[in-house]
Short mmCIF file of N, CA and C in Angstrom, two decimals:
data_model
loop_
_atom_site.label_atom_id
_atom_site.label_comp_id
_atom_site.label_asym_id
_atom_site.label_seq_id
_atom_site.Cartn_x
_atom_site.Cartn_y
_atom_site.Cartn_z
N MET I 1 137.02 184.13 150.91
CA MET I 1 135.70 183.38 149.72
C MET I 1 134.57 182.69 150.62
N ILE I 2 133.34 183.19 150.17
CA ILE I 2 131.86 182.88 151.17
C ILE I 2 131.75 181.70 150.54
N SER I 3 131.64 180.41 151.25
CA SER I 3 130.84 179.34 150.89
C SER I 3 130.07 179.47 150.07
N GLU I 4 129.84 178.05 149.56
CA GLU I 4 128.99 177.97 148.43
C GLU I 4 126.92 178.15 149.28
N GLU I 5 127.66 176.98 150.44
CA GLU I 5 126.35 177.51 151.38
C GLU I 5 125.83 178.85 152.18
N ASN I 6 126.51 179.61 151.67
CA ASN I 6 127.19 180.84 152.79
C ASN I 6 126.52 181.69 151.90
N LYS I 7 127.47 181.17 150.45
CA LYS I 7 126.01 182.12 149.77
C LYS I 7 124.08 181.89 149.21
N GLN I 8 124.40 180.96 149.82
CA GLN I 8 122.86 180.59 149.31
C GLN I 8 122.08 180.53 151.27
N PHE I 9 123.05 180.85 151.95
CA PHE I 9 121.87 181.75 152.83
C PHE I 9 121.71 182.47 152.38
N LEU I 10 122.67 183.78 152.05
CA LEU I 10 122.62 185.26 152.20
C LEU I 10 121.36 185.23 151.36
N LEU I 11 121.10 184.31 150.19
CA LEU I 11 120.28 184.97 148.69
C LEU I 11 119.08 184.44 149.66
N LYS I 12 118.75 183.31 149.77
CA LYS I 12 117.42 183.14 150.73
C LYS I 12 116.91 184.67 151.96
N LEU I 13 118.33 184.96 152.91
CA LEU I 13 118.12 185.77 153.38
C LEU I 13 117.72 187.32 152.84
N ALA I 14 118.09 187.48 151.65
CA ALA I 14 117.26 189.27 150.87
C ALA I 14 116.39 188.19 150.76
N ARG I 15 115.72 186.91 150.26
CA ARG I 15 114.35 187.22 149.78
C ARG I 15 113.10 187.25 150.40
N THR I 16 113.32 186.61 151.94
CA THR I 16 112.92 185.59 153.67
C THR I 16 112.74 188.31 154.27
N THR I 17 113.76 188.70 153.39
CA THR I 17 113.88 190.05 153.72
C THR I 17 113.09 190.93 152.87
N LEU I 18 112.53 190.51 151.86
CA LEU I 18 112.19 191.09 150.61
C LEU I 18 110.41 190.99 150.96
N GLU I 19 109.94 189.55 151.16
CA GLU I 19 108.68 188.83 151.99
C GLU I 19 108.08 189.75 153.38
N ASN I 20 109.13 189.59 154.17
CA ASN I 20 109.14 190.58 155.78
C ASN I 20 108.37 191.97 155.11
N GLU I 21 109.27 192.75 154.52
CA GLU I 21 109.10 194.07 154.54
C GLU I 21 107.84 194.52 153.84
N LEU I 22 107.85 193.33 152.83
CA LEU I 22 105.98 194.26 152.62
C LEU I 22 104.90 193.79 153.20
N LYS I 23 105.08 192.25 154.17
CA LYS I 23 104.35 191.29 155.52
C LYS I 23 104.40 192.46 155.92
N ASN I 24 105.31 193.62 156.40
CA ASN I 24 105.31 193.81 157.72
C ASN I 24 106.09 193.08 159.11
N LYS I 25 106.62 192.53 158.44
CA LYS I 25 107.22 191.03 159.89
C LYS I 25 108.38 192.05 159.66
N GLU I 26 108.52 191.36 161.05
CA GLU I 26 110.26 191.62 161.05
C GLU I 26 111.54 189.91 160.69
N SER I 27 112.06 190.13 160.72
CA SER I 27 113.01 188.97 159.94
C SER I 27 113.19 189.07 161.67
N ASP I 28 113.84 187.30 161.29
CA ASP I 28 113.96 186.70 162.41
C ASP I 28 115.16 185.78 162.35
N ILE I 29 116.76 186.21 162.12
CA ILE I 29 117.64 185.44 161.74
C ILE I 29 118.00 184.61 162.96
N THR I 30 118.77 182.91 162.61
CA THR I 30 118.67 182.30 163.46
C THR I 30 119.73 181.42 162.37
N ASP I 31 120.89 180.97 164.05
CA ASP I 31 121.92 179.67 163.15
C ASP I 31 122.71 180.56 162.20
N LEU I 32 123.03 181.98 162.40
CA LEU I 32 123.82 182.69 161.28
C LEU I 32 124.21 182.25 161.99
N PRO I 33 125.59 182.39 160.78
CA PRO I 33 126.51 181.19 159.95
C PRO I 33 127.88 182.67 160.61
N GLU I 34 129.35 181.30 161.01
CA GLU I 34 129.90 182.53 161.94
C GLU I 34 130.35 183.59 160.40
N GLU I 35 130.94 182.81 159.60
CA GLU I 35 131.53 183.67 158.60
C GLU I 35 130.93 184.88 157.60
N LEU I 36 129.83 184.64 157.65
CA LEU I 36 128.44 185.93 158.03
C LEU I 36 128.41 187.29 158.61
N GLN I 37 129.05 186.98 159.44
CA GLN I 37 129.06 187.79 160.33
C GLN I 37 130.65 189.23 160.49
N GLU I 38 131.06 188.43 159.88
CA GLU I 38 132.45 189.71 159.39
C GLU I 38 132.19 190.64 158.09
N PRO I 39 132.55 191.99 158.72
CA PRO I 39 132.53 193.10 158.24
C PRO I 39 132.59 192.70 156.34
N LEU I 40 131.84 192.97 155.33
CA LEU I 40 132.53 192.73 154.30
C LEU I 40 131.43 193.54 153.20
N ALA I 41 132.20 194.79 152.01
CA ALA I 41 131.27 195.01 151.46
C ALA I 41 130.18 194.46 150.61
N CYS I 42 128.95 194.81 149.85
CA CYS I 42 128.97 194.54 149.22
C CYS I 42 127.36 194.66 148.73
N PHE I 43 127.28 194.43 146.99
CA PHE I 43 125.49 194.91 146.27
C PHE I 43 124.74 194.12 146.74
N VAL I 44 123.44 194.44 146.17
CA VAL I 44 122.25 193.75 145.29
C VAL I 44 121.89 193.88 144.77
N SER I 45 122.02 193.37 143.73
CA SER I 45 121.37 193.86 142.53
C SER I 45 119.88 192.86 142.33
N LEU I 46 118.55 193.44 142.07
CA LEU I 46 117.03 192.94 141.56
C LEU I 46 117.25 193.06 140.38
N TYR I 47 116.64 191.60 140.25
CA TYR I 47 115.92 192.11 138.63
C TYR I 47 115.30 191.37 138.46
N LYS I 48 114.03 191.89 138.02
CA LYS I 48 112.60 191.34 137.21
C LYS I 48 111.75 191.20 135.85
N ASN I 49 111.61 190.15 135.46
CA ASN I 49 112.05 189.40 134.58
C ASN I 49 113.44 190.00 133.54
N ASN I 50 115.05 189.55 134.20
CA ASN I 50 115.62 189.31 133.81
C ASN I 50 116.02 191.08 133.48
N ILE I 51 115.72 192.54 133.38
CA ILE I 51 116.35 193.12 133.15
C ILE I 51 116.09 193.55 135.39
N LEU I 52 117.54 193.96 134.65
CA LEU I 52 118.14 195.03 136.04
C LEU I 52 117.65 195.93 136.74
N CYS I 53 116.81 196.47 137.71
CA CYS I 53 115.96 197.28 138.26
C CYS I 53 116.89 197.80 139.00
N ASN I 54 117.56 197.48 140.05
CA ASN I 54 118.38 198.24 141.14
C ASN I 54 119.07 197.47 140.91
N SER I 55 120.51 198.72 141.84
CA SER I 55 121.31 197.82 142.83
C SER I 55 121.75 198.62 143.35
N VAL I 56 122.40 198.06 144.87
CA VAL I 56 122.17 199.32 145.94
C VAL I 56 123.58 198.69 146.64
N GLY I 57 124.27 199.13 147.16
CA GLY I 57 125.87 198.63 147.97
C GLY I 57 126.29 199.95 148.12
N SER I 58 127.24 199.35 148.95
CA SER I 58 128.64 199.66 149.17
C SER I 58 130.00 199.36 148.66
N LEU I 59 130.98 199.88 148.97
CA LEU I 59 132.53 199.82 148.53
C LEU I 59 133.54 199.15 149.38
N SER I 60 133.35 199.73 150.31
CA SER I 60 133.93 199.81 151.27
C SER I 60 133.15 198.68 153.17
N LYS I 61 133.94 197.80 153.71
CA LYS I 61 133.60 197.10 154.29
C LYS I 61 132.78 198.32 156.09
N GLN I 62 131.09 197.77 155.75
CA GLN I 62 130.30 198.67 157.12
C GLN I 62 130.16 197.68 157.89
N GLN I 63 129.54 196.51 157.84
CA GLN I 63 128.50 195.99 158.65
C GLN I 63 129.53 194.63 158.20
N GLU I 64 128.58 193.82 159.57
CA GLU I 64 128.56 192.70 159.20
C GLU I 64 127.85 192.09 157.72
N VAL I 65 128.50 191.38 156.85
CA VAL I 65 127.79 191.08 155.18
C VAL I 65 126.04 190.52 155.86
N PHE I 66 125.75 190.02 156.54
CA PHE I 66 124.57 189.53 156.21
C PHE I 66 123.51 190.85 156.95
N GLN I 67 124.02 191.85 157.84
CA GLN I 67 123.01 193.40 158.16
C GLN I 67 123.50 194.06 156.33
N GLU I 68 124.30 193.35 155.16
CA GLU I 68 124.60 194.35 154.85
C GLU I 68 123.49 193.84 153.20
N VAL I 69 123.68 192.56 153.28
CA VAL I 69 122.44 192.15 152.37
C VAL I 69 120.54 192.74 152.67
N ILE I 70 120.80 192.59 154.28
CA ILE I 70 119.54 192.64 154.61
C ILE I 70 118.85 193.75 154.40
N GLU I 71 120.13 195.53 154.70
CA GLU I 71 119.49 197.12 154.41
C GLU I 71 119.44 197.94 152.50
N ASN I 72 120.43 196.30 152.09
CA ASN I 72 121.08 196.56 150.21
C ASN I 72 119.75 196.05 150.03
N THR I 73 119.05 195.03 150.74
CA THR I 73 118.05 194.85 149.32
C THR I 73 117.15 195.39 149.56
N ILE I 74 116.88 195.97 151.31
CA ILE I 74 115.23 196.73 151.22
C ILE I 74 115.33 198.42 150.23
N SER I 75 116.45 198.56 150.98
CA SER I 75 117.28 199.84 149.62
C SER I 75 117.38 200.06 148.05
N ALA I 76 117.52 198.67 148.32
CA ALA I 76 117.36 198.63 146.21
C ALA I 76 116.11 198.12 146.09
N ALA I 77 114.98 197.52 146.95
CA ALA I 77 113.39 197.21 146.60
C ALA I 77 112.60 198.54 146.60
N PHE I 78 112.23 198.54 148.32
CA PHE I 78 111.97 199.66 148.54
C PHE I 78 112.14 201.64 148.70
N LYS I 79 113.41 201.89 148.92
CA LYS I 79 114.02 203.76 149.13
C LYS I 79 114.66 203.97 147.80
N ASP I 80 114.24 203.83 146.78
CA ASP I 80 115.00 204.20 145.65
C ASP I 80 114.24 204.98 144.87
N PRO I 81 114.49 206.77 144.82
CA PRO I 81 112.77 207.09 144.89
C PRO I 81 113.44 206.96 142.32
N ASN I 82 114.31 206.60 142.25
CA ASN I 82 114.47 206.28 140.56
C ASN I 82 114.28 204.75 139.77
N TYR I 83 113.28 204.19 140.42
CA TYR I 83 112.92 203.57 140.63
C TYR I 83 111.91 202.77 141.29
N PRO I 84 110.81 201.76 140.61
CA PRO I 84 109.14 202.02 140.92
C PRO I 84 109.55 200.58 142.17
N LYS I 85 109.34 200.45 143.16
CA LYS I 85 108.52 199.64 144.56
C LYS I 85 108.65 198.53 143.61
N ILE I 86 109.29 197.19 144.86
CA ILE I 86 108.79 195.97 144.85
C ILE I 86 107.46 195.54 145.68
N LYS I 87 106.69 195.17 144.03
CA LYS I 87 105.96 194.89 144.77
C LYS I 87 105.19 193.80 145.32
N GLU I 88 104.39 192.85 146.01
CA GLU I 88 103.85 191.27 145.86
C GLU I 88 104.43 191.23 144.97
N LYS I 89 103.13 191.37 144.09
CA LYS I 89 102.70 190.56 143.33
C LYS I 89 103.85 190.27 141.51
N ASP I 90 105.09 191.26 142.19
CA ASP I 90 106.66 191.46 141.48
C ASP I 90 107.17 190.35 141.93
N LEU I 91 106.80 189.85 143.16
CA LEU I 91 108.28 189.02 144.18
C LEU I 91 108.49 187.61 143.26
N GLU I 92 107.33 187.07 142.82
CA GLU I 92 107.80 185.53 142.01
C GLU I 92 109.22 185.92 140.70
N SER I 93 108.02 187.01 140.05
CA SER I 93 109.56 187.13 139.11
C SER I 93 111.42 188.16 139.65
N VAL I 94 111.12 188.26 140.58
CA VAL I 94 112.27 189.02 141.65
C VAL I 94 113.04 188.36 141.48
N LYS I 95 114.49 188.58 140.71
CA LYS I 95 115.45 187.87 140.71
C LYS I 95 116.75 188.51 141.33
N ILE I 96 117.19 187.86 142.76
CA ILE I 96 118.06 188.64 143.87
C ILE I 96 119.56 188.08 143.28
N GLU I 97 120.20 188.63 143.13
CA GLU I 97 121.55 189.19 142.32
C GLU I 97 122.68 189.15 143.33
N ILE I 98 123.92 188.33 143.98
CA ILE I 98 124.41 188.75 145.90
C ILE I 98 126.03 189.44 145.28
N SER I 99 126.69 190.61 145.51
CA SER I 99 127.63 190.65 145.08
C SER I 99 128.90 191.34 145.79
N ILE I 100 129.54 189.90 146.34
CA ILE I 100 130.70 190.67 147.29
C ILE I 100 131.72 191.47 146.79
N ILE I 101 132.18 192.26 147.63
CA ILE I 101 133.18 193.51 146.75
C ILE I 101 134.12 193.52 147.97
N LYS I 102 135.88 193.32 147.09
CA LYS I 102 136.50 192.02 147.94
C LYS I 102 137.84 192.75 146.97
N ASN I 103 138.67 192.79 147.55
CA ASN I 103 140.28 192.88 147.02
C ASN I 103 140.26 193.85 145.57
N LEU I 104 140.10 195.42 146.61
CA LEU I 104 139.78 196.59 145.45
C LEU I 104 141.59 196.51 144.92
N LYS I 105 141.84 196.68 143.99
CA LYS I 105 142.89 197.24 143.23
C LYS I 105 143.11 198.55 142.35
N LYS I 106 143.96 198.90 142.59
CA LYS I 106 144.04 200.69 141.65
C LYS I 106 144.15 199.91 140.33
N LEU I 107 144.28 200.42 139.22
CA LEU I 107 144.51 200.69 138.19
C LEU I 107 145.20 201.56 137.55
N ASP I 108 146.88 201.51 137.26
CA ASP I 108 147.67 202.13 136.43
C ASP I 108 147.17 202.09 134.77
N PHE I 109 146.91 202.93 134.09
CA PHE I 109 147.10 202.60 133.13
C PHE I 109 147.59 203.91 132.16
N GLU I 110 147.90 203.83 130.98
CA GLU I 110 148.19 204.69 130.09
C GLU I 110 147.37 204.97 128.81
N SER I 111 146.74 204.26 128.47
CA SER I 111 145.75 204.50 127.36
C SER I 111 144.22 203.50 127.57
N GLU I 112 143.20 203.89 126.74
CA GLU I 112 142.42 202.89 127.01
C GLU I 112 142.78 201.02 126.10
N GLN I 113 143.20 200.73 126.07
CA GLN I 113 143.69 199.50 124.83
C GLN I 113 144.35 199.45 126.34
N ASP I 114 145.28 200.30 127.25
CA ASP I 114 145.72 199.09 128.67
C ASP I 114 144.72 199.60 129.67
N LEU I 115 144.51 199.88 129.33
CA LEU I 115 142.84 199.31 130.70
C LEU I 115 142.46 198.14 130.04
N LEU I 116 141.57 198.51 128.69
CA LEU I 116 141.45 196.67 128.48
C LEU I 116 141.44 195.58 128.99
N ASN I 117 143.25 195.59 128.30
CA ASN I 117 143.93 194.74 128.48
C ASN I 117 143.92 193.76 129.97
N GLN I 118 143.80 194.60 131.17
CA GLN I 118 143.52 194.81 132.30
C GLN I 118 142.76 194.43 133.29
N ILE I 119 141.29 194.74 132.55
CA ILE I 119 140.22 193.87 132.98
C ILE I 119 140.00 192.45 132.49
N THR I 120 139.58 191.29 132.87
CA THR I 120 138.95 189.83 132.14
C THR I 120 137.46 189.75 132.49
N PRO I 121 136.02 190.07 131.34
CA PRO I 121 135.31 190.15 131.15
C PRO I 121 134.40 188.91 132.54
N PHE I 122 133.79 189.08 133.04
CA PHE I 122 133.09 188.30 134.16
C PHE I 122 133.74 187.87 134.95
N THR I 123 134.59 188.66 135.42
CA THR I 123 135.79 188.32 136.06
C THR I 123 135.70 190.09 137.28
N HIS I 124 136.34 191.01 136.43
CA HIS I 124 136.23 191.73 136.84
C HIS I 124 134.92 193.13 137.37
N GLY I 125 134.93 193.88 138.14
CA GLY I 125 134.64 195.66 137.99
C GLY I 125 135.57 196.30 137.93
N ILE I 126 134.24 197.50 137.81
CA ILE I 126 135.36 198.44 137.62
C ILE I 126 134.59 200.04 138.18
N ILE I 127 135.14 200.04 139.46
CA ILE I 127 135.28 201.67 140.10
C ILE I 127 136.24 202.87 139.79
N MET I 128 135.08 203.82 138.75
CA MET I 128 135.91 204.72 138.81
C MET I 128 135.60 206.30 139.15
N LYS I 129 137.09 206.86 139.41
CA LYS I 129 136.48 208.27 140.04
C LYS I 129 136.66 209.57 139.10
N LYS I 130 135.62 211.05 139.02
CA LYS I 130 135.83 211.75 138.02
C LYS I 130 134.97 212.83 138.67
N GLN I 131 136.69 214.13 139.61
CA GLN I 131 135.99 214.87 140.12
C GLN I 131 134.66 214.64 141.09
N GLY I 132 135.27 213.97 142.23
CA GLY I 132 133.92 214.51 142.91
C GLY I 132 132.96 212.91 142.99
N ARG I 133 132.63 212.31 141.30
CA ARG I 133 131.96 211.20 141.80
C ARG I 133 132.10 210.29 141.94
N ILE I 134 131.35 209.02 141.56
CA ILE I 134 131.89 207.54 141.83
C ILE I 134 130.53 206.65 140.54
N ALA I 135 131.58 205.49 139.86
CA ALA I 135 130.68 205.28 139.23
C ALA I 135 131.23 204.20 139.46
N THR I 136 130.11 203.17 139.17
CA THR I 136 130.24 200.94 139.43
C THR I 136 129.41 200.21 138.56
N LEU I 137 130.90 198.95 138.05
CA LEU I 137 130.09 198.56 136.96
C LEU I 137 130.24 197.10 138.07
N LEU I 138 129.66 195.91 138.15
CA LEU I 138 129.67 195.07 139.21
C LEU I 138 130.43 193.68 137.80
N PRO I 139 130.62 193.13 138.23
CA PRO I 139 130.98 191.33 137.51
C PRO I 139 129.61 191.45 136.52
N SER I 140 128.75 191.06 137.19
CA SER I 140 127.82 190.93 136.44
C SER I 140 127.06 191.10 135.45
N VAL I 141 127.39 192.44 135.67
CA VAL I 141 127.13 193.81 134.27
C VAL I 141 127.58 193.22 132.33
N TRP I 142 128.65 192.37 133.02
CA TRP I 142 128.72 191.09 131.62
C TRP I 142 128.20 190.95 130.65
N LYS I 143 126.83 190.00 131.58
CA LYS I 143 125.80 189.13 131.28
C LYS I 143 125.45 190.41 130.38
N GLN I 144 125.21 191.18 129.91
CA GLN I 144 124.33 192.53 129.73
C GLN I 144 125.60 193.43 128.78
N LEU I 145 126.32 193.13 129.14
CA LEU I 145 127.56 194.32 128.05
C LEU I 145 129.08 193.07 127.78
N PRO I 146 129.15 192.13 126.89
CA PRO I 146 129.62 191.39 127.16
C PRO I 146 131.55 191.79 126.87
N LYS I 147 131.03 192.29 125.58
CA LYS I 147 132.92 192.72 124.77
C LYS I 147 133.31 194.25 126.40
N LYS I 148 134.55 193.36 126.22
CA LYS I 148 135.72 194.85 126.86
C LYS I 148 134.61 196.25 126.10
N GLU I 149 134.77 196.70 125.77
CA GLU I 149 134.72 197.94 124.71
C GLU I 149 133.35 198.25 125.03
N GLU I 150 132.00 197.60 125.34
CA GLU I 150 131.24 198.25 125.60
C GLU I 150 130.84 198.65 126.89
N PHE I 151 131.75 197.63 127.42
CA PHE I 151 131.86 197.96 129.46
C PHE I 151 132.50 198.97 130.09
N LEU I 152 133.67 199.39 129.24
CA LEU I 152 134.44 199.90 129.70
C LEU I 152 133.69 201.89 128.90
N ALA I 153 132.67 201.29 127.41
CA ALA I 153 132.19 202.54 127.47
C ALA I 153 130.82 203.29 127.98
N GLU I 154 130.57 201.84 128.39
CA GLU I 154 128.89 202.53 129.82
C GLU I 154 129.56 202.48 130.68
N MET I 155 130.88 202.06 131.27
CA MET I 155 131.00 202.81 132.74
C MET I 155 131.59 204.28 132.36
N CYS I 156 131.99 205.02 130.77
CA CYS I 156 132.33 206.40 130.72
C CYS I 156 131.23 207.36 130.84
N LYS I 157 129.85 206.92 130.36
CA LYS I 157 129.26 207.58 129.91
C LYS I 157 128.09 207.90 131.17
N LYS I 158 128.42 206.23 131.82
CA LYS I 158 127.68 206.31 133.60
C LYS I 158 128.43 207.62 134.46
N ILE I 159 130.18 207.61 134.19
CA ILE I 159 130.19 208.65 134.97
C ILE I 159 130.31 210.24 134.17
N GLY I 160 129.67 209.90 132.91
CA GLY I 160 130.03 211.25 132.89
C GLY I 160 131.27 211.44 131.50
N LEU I 161 132.47 210.82 131.18
CA LEU I 161 133.57 211.11 129.86
C LEU I 161 133.36 211.46 128.87
#
């Protein structure tokens, strides 16, 4: 687990990254905690007025978690052609959420009910693969879809089932 202090560090890093990108400034990272130099996969989700704008990340360890946060923040805010870019006037209303991806576990199930019995709301996310496509729902999505059936239905819709 990442300490609460380092979680706050990552959130501040993501916010500073947004601000610096909008002002064309370089990020100056000092006093980087050792724990954040470990390779970890993560997603950065941006919310505007409490509505999910975009979420970008990786499912496998690529590089140090602090660098993942920087790159995923920039991608979510400015590089996804499917979502409007964050503007300076949006900064106050943008909420940032970081999800660390770890302890992935393959679930074997025989029915929809069997799968529903294996997932825990607000704790588990789901990664589903079908014919070369991958879809992900992070644990934070439970806030919008608190019922297991809704969560699973959204995943199925997302992957094309």
